[in-house]
Structure formats: structure tokens, C-alpha cells
Coordinates of C-alpha atoms in Angstrom, one line a residue:
X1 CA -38.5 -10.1 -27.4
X2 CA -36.8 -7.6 -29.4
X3 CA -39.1 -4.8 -28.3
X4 CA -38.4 -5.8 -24.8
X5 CA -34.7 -5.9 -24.5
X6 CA -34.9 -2.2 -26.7
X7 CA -37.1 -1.3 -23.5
X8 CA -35.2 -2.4 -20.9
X9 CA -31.8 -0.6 -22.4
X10 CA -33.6 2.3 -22.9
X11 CA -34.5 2.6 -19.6
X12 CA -31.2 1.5 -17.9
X13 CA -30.1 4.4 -20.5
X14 CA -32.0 6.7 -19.1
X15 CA -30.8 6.0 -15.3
X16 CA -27.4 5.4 -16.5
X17 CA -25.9 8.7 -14.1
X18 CA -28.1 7.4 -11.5
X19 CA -27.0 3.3 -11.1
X20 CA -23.2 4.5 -12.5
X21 CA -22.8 6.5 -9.0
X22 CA -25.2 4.3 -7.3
X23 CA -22.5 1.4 -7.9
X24 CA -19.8 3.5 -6.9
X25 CA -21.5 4.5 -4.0
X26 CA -22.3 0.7 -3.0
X27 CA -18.8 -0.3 -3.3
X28 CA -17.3 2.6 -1.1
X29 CA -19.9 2.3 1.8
X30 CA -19.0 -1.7 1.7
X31 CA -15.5 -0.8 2.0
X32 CA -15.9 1.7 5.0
X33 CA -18.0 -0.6 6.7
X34 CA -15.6 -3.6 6.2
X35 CA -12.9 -0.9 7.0
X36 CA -10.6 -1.4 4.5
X37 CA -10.4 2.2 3.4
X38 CA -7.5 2.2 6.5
X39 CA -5.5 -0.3 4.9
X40 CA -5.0 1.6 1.9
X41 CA -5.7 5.6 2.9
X42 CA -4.0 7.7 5.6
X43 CA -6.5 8.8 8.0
X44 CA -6.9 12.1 6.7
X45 CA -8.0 10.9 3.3
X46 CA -10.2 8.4 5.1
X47 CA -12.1 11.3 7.2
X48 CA -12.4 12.7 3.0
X49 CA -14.0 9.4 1.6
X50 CA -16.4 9.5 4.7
X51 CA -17.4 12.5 4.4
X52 CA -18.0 12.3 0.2
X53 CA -19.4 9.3 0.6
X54 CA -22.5 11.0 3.1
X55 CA -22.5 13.9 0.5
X56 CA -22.6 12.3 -2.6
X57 CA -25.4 9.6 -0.8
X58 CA -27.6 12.6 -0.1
X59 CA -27.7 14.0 -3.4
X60 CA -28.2 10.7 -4.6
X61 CA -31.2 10.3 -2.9
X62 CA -32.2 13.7 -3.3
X63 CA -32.1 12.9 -7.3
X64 CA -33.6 10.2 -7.2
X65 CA -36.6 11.5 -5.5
X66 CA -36.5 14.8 -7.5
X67 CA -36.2 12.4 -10.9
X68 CA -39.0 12.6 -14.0
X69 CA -39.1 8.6 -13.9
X70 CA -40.6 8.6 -17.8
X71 CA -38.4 6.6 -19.9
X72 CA -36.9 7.8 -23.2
X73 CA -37.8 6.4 -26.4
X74 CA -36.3 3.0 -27.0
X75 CA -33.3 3.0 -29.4
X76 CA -33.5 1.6 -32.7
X77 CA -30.3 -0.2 -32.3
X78 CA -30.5 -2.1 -28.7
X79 CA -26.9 -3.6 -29.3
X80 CA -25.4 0.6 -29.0
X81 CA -27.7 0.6 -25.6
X82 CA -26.0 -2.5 -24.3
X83 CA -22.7 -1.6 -25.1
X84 CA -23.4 2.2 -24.7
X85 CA -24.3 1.1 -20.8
X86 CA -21.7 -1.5 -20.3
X87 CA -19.2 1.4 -20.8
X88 CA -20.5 3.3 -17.9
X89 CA -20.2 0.8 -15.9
X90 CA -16.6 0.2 -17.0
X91 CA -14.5 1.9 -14.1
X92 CA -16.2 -0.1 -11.3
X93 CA -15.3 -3.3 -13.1
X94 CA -12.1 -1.8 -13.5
X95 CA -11.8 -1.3 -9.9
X96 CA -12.7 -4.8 -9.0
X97 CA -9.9 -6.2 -11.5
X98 CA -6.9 -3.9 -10.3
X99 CA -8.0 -2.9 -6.9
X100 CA -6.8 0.4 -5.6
X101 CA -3.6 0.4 -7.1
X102 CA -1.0 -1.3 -9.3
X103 CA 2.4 -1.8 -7.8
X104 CA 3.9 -3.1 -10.5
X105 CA 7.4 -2.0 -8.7
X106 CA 9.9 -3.0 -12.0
X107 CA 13.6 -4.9 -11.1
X108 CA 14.6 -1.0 -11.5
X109 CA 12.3 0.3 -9.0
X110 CA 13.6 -1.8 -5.8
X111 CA 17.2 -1.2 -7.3
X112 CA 17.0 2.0 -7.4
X113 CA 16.5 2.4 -3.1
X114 CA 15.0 6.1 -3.7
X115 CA 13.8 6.0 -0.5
X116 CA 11.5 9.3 0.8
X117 CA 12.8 10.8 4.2
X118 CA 10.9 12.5 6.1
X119 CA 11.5 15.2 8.2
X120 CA 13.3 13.5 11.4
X121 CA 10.8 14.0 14.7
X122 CA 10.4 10.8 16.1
X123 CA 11.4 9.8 19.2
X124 CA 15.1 7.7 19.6
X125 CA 14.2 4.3 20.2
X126 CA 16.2 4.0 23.6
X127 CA 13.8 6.8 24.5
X128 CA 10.3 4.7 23.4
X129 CA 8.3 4.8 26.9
X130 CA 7.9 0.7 27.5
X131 CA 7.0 -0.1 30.5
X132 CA 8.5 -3.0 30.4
X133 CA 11.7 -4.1 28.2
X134 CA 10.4 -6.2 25.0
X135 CA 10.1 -9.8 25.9
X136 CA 12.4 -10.5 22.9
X137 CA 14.7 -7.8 23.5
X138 CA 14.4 -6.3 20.7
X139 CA 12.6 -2.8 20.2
X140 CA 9.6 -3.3 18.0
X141 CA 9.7 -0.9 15.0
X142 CA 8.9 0.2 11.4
X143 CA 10.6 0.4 8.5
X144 CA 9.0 4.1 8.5
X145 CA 10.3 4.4 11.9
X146 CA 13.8 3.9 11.2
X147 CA 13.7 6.3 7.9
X148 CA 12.6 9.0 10.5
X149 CA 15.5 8.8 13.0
X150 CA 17.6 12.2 13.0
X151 CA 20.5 9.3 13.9
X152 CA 20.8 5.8 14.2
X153 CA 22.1 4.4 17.2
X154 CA 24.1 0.9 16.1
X155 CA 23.7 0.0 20.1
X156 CA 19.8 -0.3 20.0
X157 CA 18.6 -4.0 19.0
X158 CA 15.7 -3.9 16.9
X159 CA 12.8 -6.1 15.1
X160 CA 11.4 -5.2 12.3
X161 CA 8.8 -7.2 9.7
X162 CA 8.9 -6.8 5.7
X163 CA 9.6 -8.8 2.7
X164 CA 12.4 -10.2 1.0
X165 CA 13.5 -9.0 -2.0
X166 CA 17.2 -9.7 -4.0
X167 CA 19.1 -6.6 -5.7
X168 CA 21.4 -7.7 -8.7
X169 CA 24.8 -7.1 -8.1
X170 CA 25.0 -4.9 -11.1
X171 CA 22.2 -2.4 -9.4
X172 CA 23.5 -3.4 -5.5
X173 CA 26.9 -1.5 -6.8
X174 CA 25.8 1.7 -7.8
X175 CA 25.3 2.2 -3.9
X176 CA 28.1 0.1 -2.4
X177 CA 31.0 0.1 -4.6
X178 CA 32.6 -2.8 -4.5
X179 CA 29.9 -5.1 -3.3
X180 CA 30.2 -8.8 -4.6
X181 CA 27.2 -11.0 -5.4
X182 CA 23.3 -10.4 -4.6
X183 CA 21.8 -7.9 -2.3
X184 CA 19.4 -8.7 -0.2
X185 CA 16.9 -6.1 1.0
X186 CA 13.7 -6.3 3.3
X187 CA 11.4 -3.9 2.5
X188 CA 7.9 -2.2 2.6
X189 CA 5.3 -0.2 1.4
X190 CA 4.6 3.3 2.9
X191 CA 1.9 5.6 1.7
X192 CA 1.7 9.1 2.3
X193 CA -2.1 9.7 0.8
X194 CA -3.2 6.6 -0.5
X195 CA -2.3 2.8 -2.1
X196 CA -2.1 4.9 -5.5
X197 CA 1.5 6.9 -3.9
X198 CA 2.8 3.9 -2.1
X199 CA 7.0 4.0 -2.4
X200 CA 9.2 0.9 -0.9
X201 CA 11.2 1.9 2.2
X202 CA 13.7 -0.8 2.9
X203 CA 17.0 -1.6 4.6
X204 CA 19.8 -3.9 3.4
X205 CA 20.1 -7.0 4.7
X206 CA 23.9 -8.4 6.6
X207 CA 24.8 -11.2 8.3
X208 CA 27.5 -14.7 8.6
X209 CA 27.7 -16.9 6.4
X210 CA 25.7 -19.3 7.2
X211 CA 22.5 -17.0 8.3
X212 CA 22.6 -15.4 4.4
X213 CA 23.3 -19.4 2.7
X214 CA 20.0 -20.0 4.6
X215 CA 18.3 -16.8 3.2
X216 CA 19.2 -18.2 -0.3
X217 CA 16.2 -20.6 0.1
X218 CA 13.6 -17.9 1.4
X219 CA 11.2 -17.4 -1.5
X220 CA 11.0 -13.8 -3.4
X221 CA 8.3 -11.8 -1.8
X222 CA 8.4 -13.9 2.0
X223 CA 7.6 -12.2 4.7
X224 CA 10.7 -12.1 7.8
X225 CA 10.7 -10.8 10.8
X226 CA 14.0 -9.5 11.3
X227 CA 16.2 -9.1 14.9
X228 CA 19.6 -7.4 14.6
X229 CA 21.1 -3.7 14.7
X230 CA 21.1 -0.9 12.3
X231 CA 23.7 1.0 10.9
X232 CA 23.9 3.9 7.9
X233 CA 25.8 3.0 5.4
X234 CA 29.4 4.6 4.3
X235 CA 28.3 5.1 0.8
X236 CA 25.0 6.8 1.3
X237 CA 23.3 8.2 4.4
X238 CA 19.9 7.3 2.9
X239 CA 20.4 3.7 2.6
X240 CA 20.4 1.5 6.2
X241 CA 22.5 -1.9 6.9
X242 CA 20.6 -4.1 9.4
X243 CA 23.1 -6.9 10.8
X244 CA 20.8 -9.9 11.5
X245 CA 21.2 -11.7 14.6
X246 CA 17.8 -13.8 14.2
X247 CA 15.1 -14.1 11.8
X248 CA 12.0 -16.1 10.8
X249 CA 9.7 -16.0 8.7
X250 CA 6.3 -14.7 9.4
X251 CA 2.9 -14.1 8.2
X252 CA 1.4 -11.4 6.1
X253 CA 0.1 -8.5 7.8
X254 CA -3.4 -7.0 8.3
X255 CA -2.4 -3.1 7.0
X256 CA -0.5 -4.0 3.5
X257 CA 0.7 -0.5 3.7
X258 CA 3.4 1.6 6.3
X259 CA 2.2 5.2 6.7
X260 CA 4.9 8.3 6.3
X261 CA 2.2 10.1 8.4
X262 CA 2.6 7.7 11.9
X263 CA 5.8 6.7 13.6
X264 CA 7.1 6.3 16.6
X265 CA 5.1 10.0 17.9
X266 CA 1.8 8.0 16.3

């Protein structure tokens, strides 16, 4: 039994390049044919992992068939095979635990509102070519799509989806002096490349009284769809006011993740 399982590791050692790219391999053609590689890449990074993924398959097979298929001498310790080939395996379980990325966005990170602005060439939203007017009307945008605006016009009723998330009032005052209790912000996730660059884009949530006493019992995290009317703020052009005039809550979304490269031109 011994000799056996010193056999088997030595072989498995000896194919270790081989089934270590192999797995890798399997996993990123399940995910392009599932396509989830365009919930968490930007389409040119996508076009990249198609086109690897065909390289690196070729060559694959092209080693394989090319491969001496003798095996090595069995080890005289098959406990250092196991653990030896367990290790090259390591990143794919890796990947499987954690998943593309790890937005473990700290209290300070959503404080902070660093938000990324791109350079402004979208269209205004009184200018978006609808047929029709929204059934709701409300123009239908993106957090992304606001952040791209060369101006915001305060006229133009808007809906927008993200998730709920409350600023201190500690943090909330480094960018509104003066501001009294919690903050709350409705935010999202935008990539430029991939899941692994994602930043939050948000804006700042306003309204009555009584529409932010109800907002006290919305859960951290909760998804809204927000109706109202942006506005920059006084204290810093990079950070947007939205006055709510409805709101509900509302279900995930498909694409986890905004893209900086798509807006209102996309």
C-alpha cells in the first residue's frame, strides 16, 4: 500500500506543471463559458483572458502530446510528495475561497469619498436620445454616469440603484463642515480593469424627515433604488448630494461591478 501511494505521488509529481495549468485552465474556460468574466473584467481585459486562455490551451496540448510519459522514481518520503503537490495546487484553492477579489473596503475607505473622475464626455442627461420619456420619469442612470458629467443639472430627475451605507459623523465632517449626525451614502463599485481595482463611487443621500427616519431601518449593505435630483456639493465639487423624492428597495444586480470605461456614450 505504501509502495502504491509512493507511486502515485510520484507520478502526480512528475505532471505537476501539467495538471497545475490544466486546473487553471478548467476554471477560466468554465468561467468564459458561464460568462462571468464580464461581471468582473472590462471588456478589453475580457478579449485578453480569451485570447490566453486559446494560447495557453494549445500549448497545453501541444505538451502534453510532446511529453516523455515515463515516471520519475518514487520518493522515499511520500508524505513531501503529497504535501509537495498540494502546494501547487494552492492558488486555485485560493481562488475558489476569495474569488477574484477582496473588497474588504474598511469604515475609512467609504469615509474617505475618494472618488476617481473621469475625464467628462458623456452626454448631459436632458440630451440621452429616449424615444420616449421614462415611464417613471426619472432618467435611468449610473452612479459612473453622474461622476462623468462636465455639470450637473439640479433640474434633471434621476434614478439611480446602489447600496446603502452610513458615514460617521466624525468622517461625514471632514467634507461638510458642520454636518450633524450620520451620513448616509448610496454607493457602488466601478472597475476600470478588473474586480482586483474596483473603487466605490457614491453620492450622499438628502431628504425630509420622515423619508431619512424611514432609512434608519434599511439594513447596512441594502440595495435602493433611488428617485430624486442631483446637486454638487458646496464643500467639494467631487462629492454629489442626491435629494430623494422616492425610494425602494430593490434587488441585487446581475454585473456586481460599474465600469469607468461605459457610460452614457456606452
Amino acid at each position: 500500500m505504501s509502495m502504491s501511494l509512493r507511486t502515485v505521488m510520484g507520478r502526480i509529481m512528475a505532471w505537476r506543471a501539467e495538471l497545475q495549468l490544466g486546473g487553471w485552465l478548467l476554471f477560466f474556460w468554465w468561467m468564459l463559458a458561464k460568462g462571468y468574466d464580464g461581471l468582473y473584467l472590462a471588456k478589453l481585459q475580457s478579449q485578453i483572458l480569451w485570447a490566453g486562455c486559446i494560447t495557453l490551451t494549445l500549448a497545453w496540448l501541444a505538451g502534453l502530446l510532446a511529453r516523455e510519459k515515463s515516471a520519475p522514481e518514487p520518493s522515499t518520503a511520500p508524505w513531501r510528495d503529497l504535501l509537495a503537490t498540494l502546494g501547487y495546487f494552492a492558488p486555485i484553492l485560493l481562488f475558489a475561497i476569495v474569488g477574484t477579489t477582496t473588497l474588504n473596503l474598511t469604515e475609512d475607505n467609504y469615509g474617505s469619498l475618494n472618488v476617481r473622475v473621469q475625464t467628462p464626455t458623456a452626454r448631459p442627461f436632458e440630451e440621452m436620445n429616449f424615444e420616449f420619456p421614462p415611464e417613471s420619469g426619472y432618467f435611468p442612470v449610473t452612479l459612473v454616469d453622474l461622476y462623468t458629467q462636465q455639470t450637473i443639472n439640479e433640474q434633471v430627475p434621476v434614478e439611480t440603484l446602489g447600496r446603502l451605507h452610513r458615514i460617521p459623523q466624525e468622517a461625514a465632517q471632514r467634507h461638510m463642515p458642520g454636518f450633524q449626525g450620520e451620513m448616509l451614502m448610496l454607493y457602488r463599485h466601478a472597475i476600470s480593469c478588473c474586480a482586483a481595482d474596483a473603487t466605490p463611487v457614491g453620492v450622499i443621500l438628502q431628504g425630509d424627515e420622515q423619508t431619512l427616519t424611514q432609512l434608519e431601518s434599511v439594513t447596512e449593505g441594502q440595495w435602493l433604488t433611488i428617485q430624486g435630483r442631483v446637486r454638487e456639493s458646496d464643500h467639494n465639487g467631487q462629492v454629489f448630494l442626491m435629494q430623494i423624492e422616492k425610494w425602494a428597495p430593490s434587488a441585487a444586480p446581475e454585473a456586481p461591478y460599474l465600469s469607468w470605461l461605459t457610460g452614457l456614450n456606452g
